[in-house]
Every structure is written in C-alpha cells, then in structure tokens.
C-alpha cells in the first residue's frame, strides 16, 4: 500500500516500483564538470545504474510502453537527468514538498550522460515484450464456497467503504474495524456496533495486551507520504490512576507493530514498521521508551514483521518483509542484549510488488515456512503482471527458503493460512486488492489444502461487492471454527462506478464468511 503519489495503500496493505537513490560510492566517469560517455552496453548500464541498490529488473517484467513512458522517466529523475516535461514535485502539497526536499532524492548533478541514458532506454525498448506476458496456467477456480455462508455488512451510512484495519480481540469476542475517515468501530460477537472511537488519523494496527487497554497504531497520512505523523497510543478515554498511557508521536507512516521482549530484560519492547514512502525505517523502542530507539533498517517499505525463534536458541528473532524498491525478506537473529545480525533470505525485483507475508509450518517439520503475496500495483507500472500472486517458500531447516508453490493472482494483497476445514493441514485465504476490476469476483480466493501442497481454489460471486484491502480470520461467531472477514476500501467513487457497469449495486464495508464446518 504506499507506492505512488496518488495511489492509496496500506499495509497494511502497502511495494512500490520506484527507485532508491543511487549509491554515491558508484561514481560516474567525469571529465571536469562534463560526464563522459562510457563504453558500456545498454544492458551493462542497466545493471550498473538500475542494479546499484536493488536487483536490476529484467526487461520482460513490463511491456515496452510501460518501460519507456512510465517507469524509466522516473528512474531518470532519480539519476539527476532533467528530461523535457518532467517535474519531480508536481502536484504535491507544500508539506509533502518540504518533506521530500529534505531527503535529497533527486540529484542536482546527473549520474550519467544523456547518450548513455539513451542506450539504457534502448535496451529495454528493444528487449521488452510488446504486451505484458500472460499468466501461467493454473487450476480452475470454482465460483462457490462450500464451507462458508456469505454475509454483507455495513456500519453506519457511509456511501464509500474505506476499511483500513480488521483485528479480532479473542478474549473479549470483539472485532475492531478501522476506517480511513479516522474512525475505529468495535463490533460485538453478533457483529453489532458496540462502540465507536474517533481518532486523529486512520488506524492501521492494534493489539490487545492482557489486563491492559488495547494499543492502537495510526498511520498519519494514508496516501504515500514522507511526513512523520503516525502515532502509537493506548486506547482509553481516561487514564486509570497510576497507569502510564502510551503516546508515541512523529512516526514515519507506520503500518504494523509487535510487542516482545527483544533484549531479554523482562520488559516488553515495541517493534514498528515505519513504511514511509521515499524514506522510512524498521525500528524498536526499548521498553516503549521514545528515548531508547534502535534502528534495524533505515529504508522505506517495512510492511510486516513476525517474531519467531528461527535458530532455536530461545531468543526472539525478527523476520521482516521490505517492499518499495529494495524488496526482500530478512531475518534479524537475536544476539542478546538488544543486538541483532541480519540475513537476507529472499530478494525480489523492484517491480515484484511485495504486499504481505506470514510464517506457517506447512510441512510440519518444526521450521517456519513463508506464505507471501505480491501484487502491489499502485505505482508507475499499473498493468497486469503475470508474476503477481501467492507463494509458499519452504524452509530447508537452515533458514534458506525455496519456492514450493505459486498461484498467479493479479494484484494479490494478503494471504493467511488456517485450518479452516479442520482436517489437520493449512488452507489459505487470499485477497487481491490491486486489480483492474476485470474479474472482481476473484478478488477473494479460498484454497483448500488437498495435501502435499496441492490446493483447490474457490471464490464466491459476493467477492465482487468490494475491493478487499483488509482480511482477518477468527472464530467471530464463537462456534468452534475459523471464520473470515474481508474489509473493503475504495479510493474513489469512480471505482464503484466501474462495478455498477458490471451490475454490482451492493457495496458493504465488510464481507463476513461464516464457517459452517461445526454446523455440519
């Protein structure tokens, strides 16, 4: 979520195909103030300048037109080239312009000559396909959900659903629903409105500590932004006597947080994904103390984190999914006393569009595997990409991960694994938020695990009712099985109009998939 100046994303659901600043240690060949043409080929130039701080993208990842008219002109600005008709800060608010100017991401001096740039562009133009490559074949999708009954739910009288958060409090049996209009709704076990909170900016994450009020994360600016307006706070209307409410402000567009004792001192610390936009960071506060900040990664795009003991040394390690240009999955191994060592276990192209991951032991060997979606498409290359979808990467028991399963889904945004049918293996529920609304009924897919990583895909006609940005799985009706809740987010009324032309007239905020396993 988070990937262009105009697209809205979460992280929530949040990778972008923009390009990070060029490493100043890789200097162009110069003669005085004049940049000399190199003897490198267009492919070599692409490897040097496009692969300097992230994987160099292969030409077949996009079609010729998208490369030459959308993506490469943005790259030119990042390299300090001033091409006709380009304005790096066009249409930005004064606040956003000031935030970006302070980052110095657009160099005043070009990194290569115009002649070399033209060779680089020619390489992509010659070798990229005329049209986006098609998806690989996959199992047919059954357009019904035998295990679930589907219910549409709206809260209040909002005409445009904009759900930014779904989180279930299992102790109290309540569903928290965040809204981009700075609202947080609390629904009881019957999905009736029990409470409403009005907050400063859109909520993106919440947790429910034992014997304490919930802790809420708000993003600041929901659209891509470099302003530091996010906040982590205790959710209570009046502090109890003797309590110390949390109120941490000035966070860089945060989308996720996790509390854990990271340094072994017996107190909880808090780890925050500051997604940002052009800048951001993955960081933690010792004991929730703002004065004790530790930065693990000073890059934008931290989308999701999981805490697990990967090396079985009884200390909590950290896995993070980084989106934006430098897309990767990284483990931070806990060395004790607040120190960590970093290992990148997966790296992707800047066009990959990483959107979410979670840890799941699919093969039951005691080691965590990775369930990952990629499909972020709100950037400068908003086309159908055949490499978007849901992936399973199996752990070789040494934290080396290899892809074992892939299902192509345009615009895939989130996937979670649960044993929905209670047969002893993990099924998958997945959403596709970043789609062109060509097949809206396939914006939600359920994969029944048939064994040995063979999955049978299902959907439902009601999935066409919305654009599903948020996804939660919990026993909402408290009958002993796991239900699914989808939260819809429309950027504009125009997106709803596209669905109206397809005959869709119902636009609920939530779609509740009630698991009927215990009823059979």
PDB file of N, CA, C and O in Angstrom, residues 14 21 25 28 45 62 96 115 117 140 150 153-154 164 205 239 253 275 320 322 351 366 434 486:
ATOM      1  N   UNK A  14       0.890  -1.617   1.277  1.00  0.00           N
ATOM      2  CA  UNK A  14       1.450  -1.341   1.190  1.00  0.00           C
ATOM      3  C   UNK A  14       2.435  -1.796   0.230  1.00  0.00           C
ATOM      4  O   UNK A  14       2.251  -1.673   0.817  1.00  0.00           O
ATOM      5  N   UNK A  21      17.638   6.099  -4.217  1.00  0.00           N
ATOM      6  CA  UNK A  21      18.705   6.975  -4.653  1.00  0.00           C
ATOM      7  C   UNK A  21      19.947   6.163  -5.003  1.00  0.00           C
ATOM      8  O   UNK A  21      20.261   5.164  -4.384  1.00  0.00           O
ATOM      9  N   UNK A  25      28.791   6.061  -3.800  1.00  0.00           N
ATOM     10  CA  UNK A  25      30.105   5.450  -3.953  1.00  0.00           C
ATOM     11  C   UNK A  25      30.334   4.923  -5.363  1.00  0.00           C
ATOM     12  O   UNK A  25      31.461   4.632  -5.754  1.00  0.00           O
ATOM     13  N   UNK A  28      29.964   8.219 -11.538  1.00  0.00           N
ATOM     14  CA  UNK A  28      30.053   8.198 -12.991  1.00  0.00           C
ATOM     15  C   UNK A  28      31.428   8.667 -13.454  1.00  0.00           C
ATOM     16  O   UNK A  28      32.166   9.308 -12.711  1.00  0.00           O
ATOM     17  N   UNK A  45      24.801  -0.899 -18.660  1.00  0.00           N
ATOM     18  CA  UNK A  45      24.402   0.340 -17.987  1.00  0.00           C
ATOM     19  C   UNK A  45      23.205   0.091 -17.070  1.00  0.00           C
ATOM     20  O   UNK A  45      23.136   0.627 -15.961  1.00  0.00           O
ATOM     21  N   UNK A  62       7.961  -5.977 -17.711  1.00  0.00           N
ATOM     22  CA  UNK A  62       6.995  -4.980 -18.171  1.00  0.00           C
ATOM     23  C   UNK A  62       6.996  -4.944 -19.694  1.00  0.00           C
ATOM     24  O   UNK A  62       7.947  -5.390 -20.340  1.00  0.00           O
ATOM     25  N   UNK A  96       4.251  18.103   1.857  1.00  0.00           N
ATOM     26  CA  UNK A  96       4.912  16.954   1.248  1.00  0.00           C
ATOM     27  C   UNK A  96       6.159  17.380   0.475  1.00  0.00           C
ATOM     28  O   UNK A  96       7.184  16.695   0.480  1.00  0.00           O
ATOM     29  N   UNK A 115      23.632  10.481 -23.500  1.00  0.00           N
ATOM     30  CA  UNK A 115      23.870   9.444 -24.501  1.00  0.00           C
ATOM     31  C   UNK A 115      23.825   8.057 -23.877  1.00  0.00           C
ATOM     32  O   UNK A 115      23.219   7.129 -24.437  1.00  0.00           O
ATOM     33  N   UNK A 117      22.249   7.300 -21.127  1.00  0.00           N
ATOM     34  CA  UNK A 117      20.858   7.078 -20.734  1.00  0.00           C
ATOM     35  C   UNK A 117      20.036   6.571 -21.914  1.00  0.00           C
ATOM     36  O   UNK A 117      19.221   5.652 -21.775  1.00  0.00           O
ATOM     37  N   UNK A 140      -8.531 -24.545 -12.332  1.00  0.00           N
ATOM     38  CA  UNK A 140      -9.736 -23.713 -12.478  1.00  0.00           C
ATOM     39  C   UNK A 140     -10.317 -23.328 -11.128  1.00  0.00           C
ATOM     40  O   UNK A 140     -10.262 -24.101 -10.163  1.00  0.00           O
ATOM     41  N   UNK A 150     -22.031 -16.502   3.177  1.00  0.00           N
ATOM     42  CA  UNK A 150     -21.514 -15.152   2.968  1.00  0.00           C
ATOM     43  C   UNK A 150     -22.555 -14.121   3.390  1.00  0.00           C
ATOM     44  O   UNK A 150     -23.727 -14.212   2.996  1.00  0.00           O
ATOM     45  N   UNK A 153     -22.009  -6.743   5.270  1.00  0.00           N
ATOM     46  CA  UNK A 153     -22.257  -5.949   6.473  1.00  0.00           C
ATOM     47  C   UNK A 153     -21.768  -4.522   6.257  1.00  0.00           C
ATOM     48  O   UNK A 153     -20.646  -4.297   5.803  1.00  0.00           O
ATOM     49  N   UNK A 154     -22.620  -3.565   6.609  1.00  0.00           N
ATOM     50  CA  UNK A 154     -22.243  -2.154   6.564  1.00  0.00           C
ATOM     51  C   UNK A 154     -22.402  -1.547   7.951  1.00  0.00           C
ATOM     52  O   UNK A 154     -23.302  -1.911   8.705  1.00  0.00           O
ATOM     53  N   UNK A 164      -9.539   0.288   6.815  1.00  0.00           N
ATOM     54  CA  UNK A 164      -8.078   0.255   6.891  1.00  0.00           C
ATOM     55  C   UNK A 164      -7.549  -0.767   7.891  1.00  0.00           C
ATOM     56  O   UNK A 164      -6.355  -1.045   7.905  1.00  0.00           O
ATOM     57  N   UNK A 205      -3.109  -0.700  12.849  1.00  0.00           N
ATOM     58  CA  UNK A 205      -2.829  -1.904  13.623  1.00  0.00           C
ATOM     59  C   UNK A 205      -3.266  -1.693  15.066  1.00  0.00           C
ATOM     60  O   UNK A 205      -3.344  -0.553  15.544  1.00  0.00           O
ATOM     61  N   UNK A 239      -7.182   7.875  31.513  1.00  0.00           N
ATOM     62  CA  UNK A 239      -6.166   7.004  32.104  1.00  0.00           C
ATOM     63  C   UNK A 239      -6.544   6.631  33.534  1.00  0.00           C
ATOM     64  O   UNK A 239      -7.026   7.464  34.306  1.00  0.00           O
ATOM     65  N   UNK A 253       4.855   7.119   8.998  1.00  0.00           N
ATOM     66  CA  UNK A 253       3.806   6.385   8.274  1.00  0.00           C
ATOM     67  C   UNK A 253       3.821   4.892   8.626  1.00  0.00           C
ATOM     68  O   UNK A 253       4.006   4.032   7.782  1.00  0.00           O
ATOM     69  N   UNK A 275       6.736   2.368   7.401  1.00  0.00           N
ATOM     70  CA  UNK A 275       6.779   2.164   5.948  1.00  0.00           C
ATOM     71  C   UNK A 275       7.296   3.400   5.226  1.00  0.00           C
ATOM     72  O   UNK A 275       8.113   3.319   4.330  1.00  0.00           O
ATOM     73  N   UNK A 320      11.268  -9.666   8.627  1.00  0.00           N
ATOM     74  CA  UNK A 320      10.578  -8.505   8.081  1.00  0.00           C
ATOM     75  C   UNK A 320      10.456  -8.629   6.570  1.00  0.00           C
ATOM     76  O   UNK A 320      11.367  -9.139   5.905  1.00  0.00           O
ATOM     77  N   UNK A 322      10.290  -6.299   3.388  1.00  0.00           N
ATOM     78  CA  UNK A 322      10.528  -4.943   2.910  1.00  0.00           C
ATOM     79  C   UNK A 322       9.946  -4.810   1.510  1.00  0.00           C
ATOM     80  O   UNK A 322      10.247  -5.608   0.611  1.00  0.00           O
ATOM     81  N   UNK A 351      10.032  -4.378  -9.107  1.00  0.00           N
ATOM     82  CA  UNK A 351       8.698  -4.423  -9.703  1.00  0.00           C
ATOM     83  C   UNK A 351       7.837  -5.542  -9.125  1.00  0.00           C
ATOM     84  O   UNK A 351       6.689  -5.709  -9.511  1.00  0.00           O
ATOM     85  N   UNK A 366       8.713 -28.516  11.980  1.00  0.00           N
ATOM     86  CA  UNK A 366       9.186 -27.740  13.114  1.00  0.00           C
ATOM     87  C   UNK A 366       9.913 -26.474  12.740  1.00  0.00           C
ATOM     88  O   UNK A 366      10.404 -25.764  13.631  1.00  0.00           O
ATOM     89  N   UNK A 434      -5.204  -4.923  -5.535  1.00  0.00           N
ATOM     90  CA  UNK A 434      -4.635  -4.050  -6.568  1.00  0.00           C
ATOM     91  C   UNK A 434      -4.978  -4.536  -7.962  1.00  0.00           C
ATOM     92  O   UNK A 434      -4.120  -4.796  -8.799  1.00  0.00           O
ATOM     93  N   UNK A 486     -13.636  -9.832   5.460  1.00  0.00           N
ATOM     94  CA  UNK A 486     -12.968  -9.006   4.462  1.00  0.00           C
ATOM     95  C   UNK A 486     -13.399  -7.561   4.641  1.00  0.00           C
ATOM     96  O   UNK A 486     -14.580  -7.288   4.866  1.00  0.00           O
TER      97      UNK A 486
END
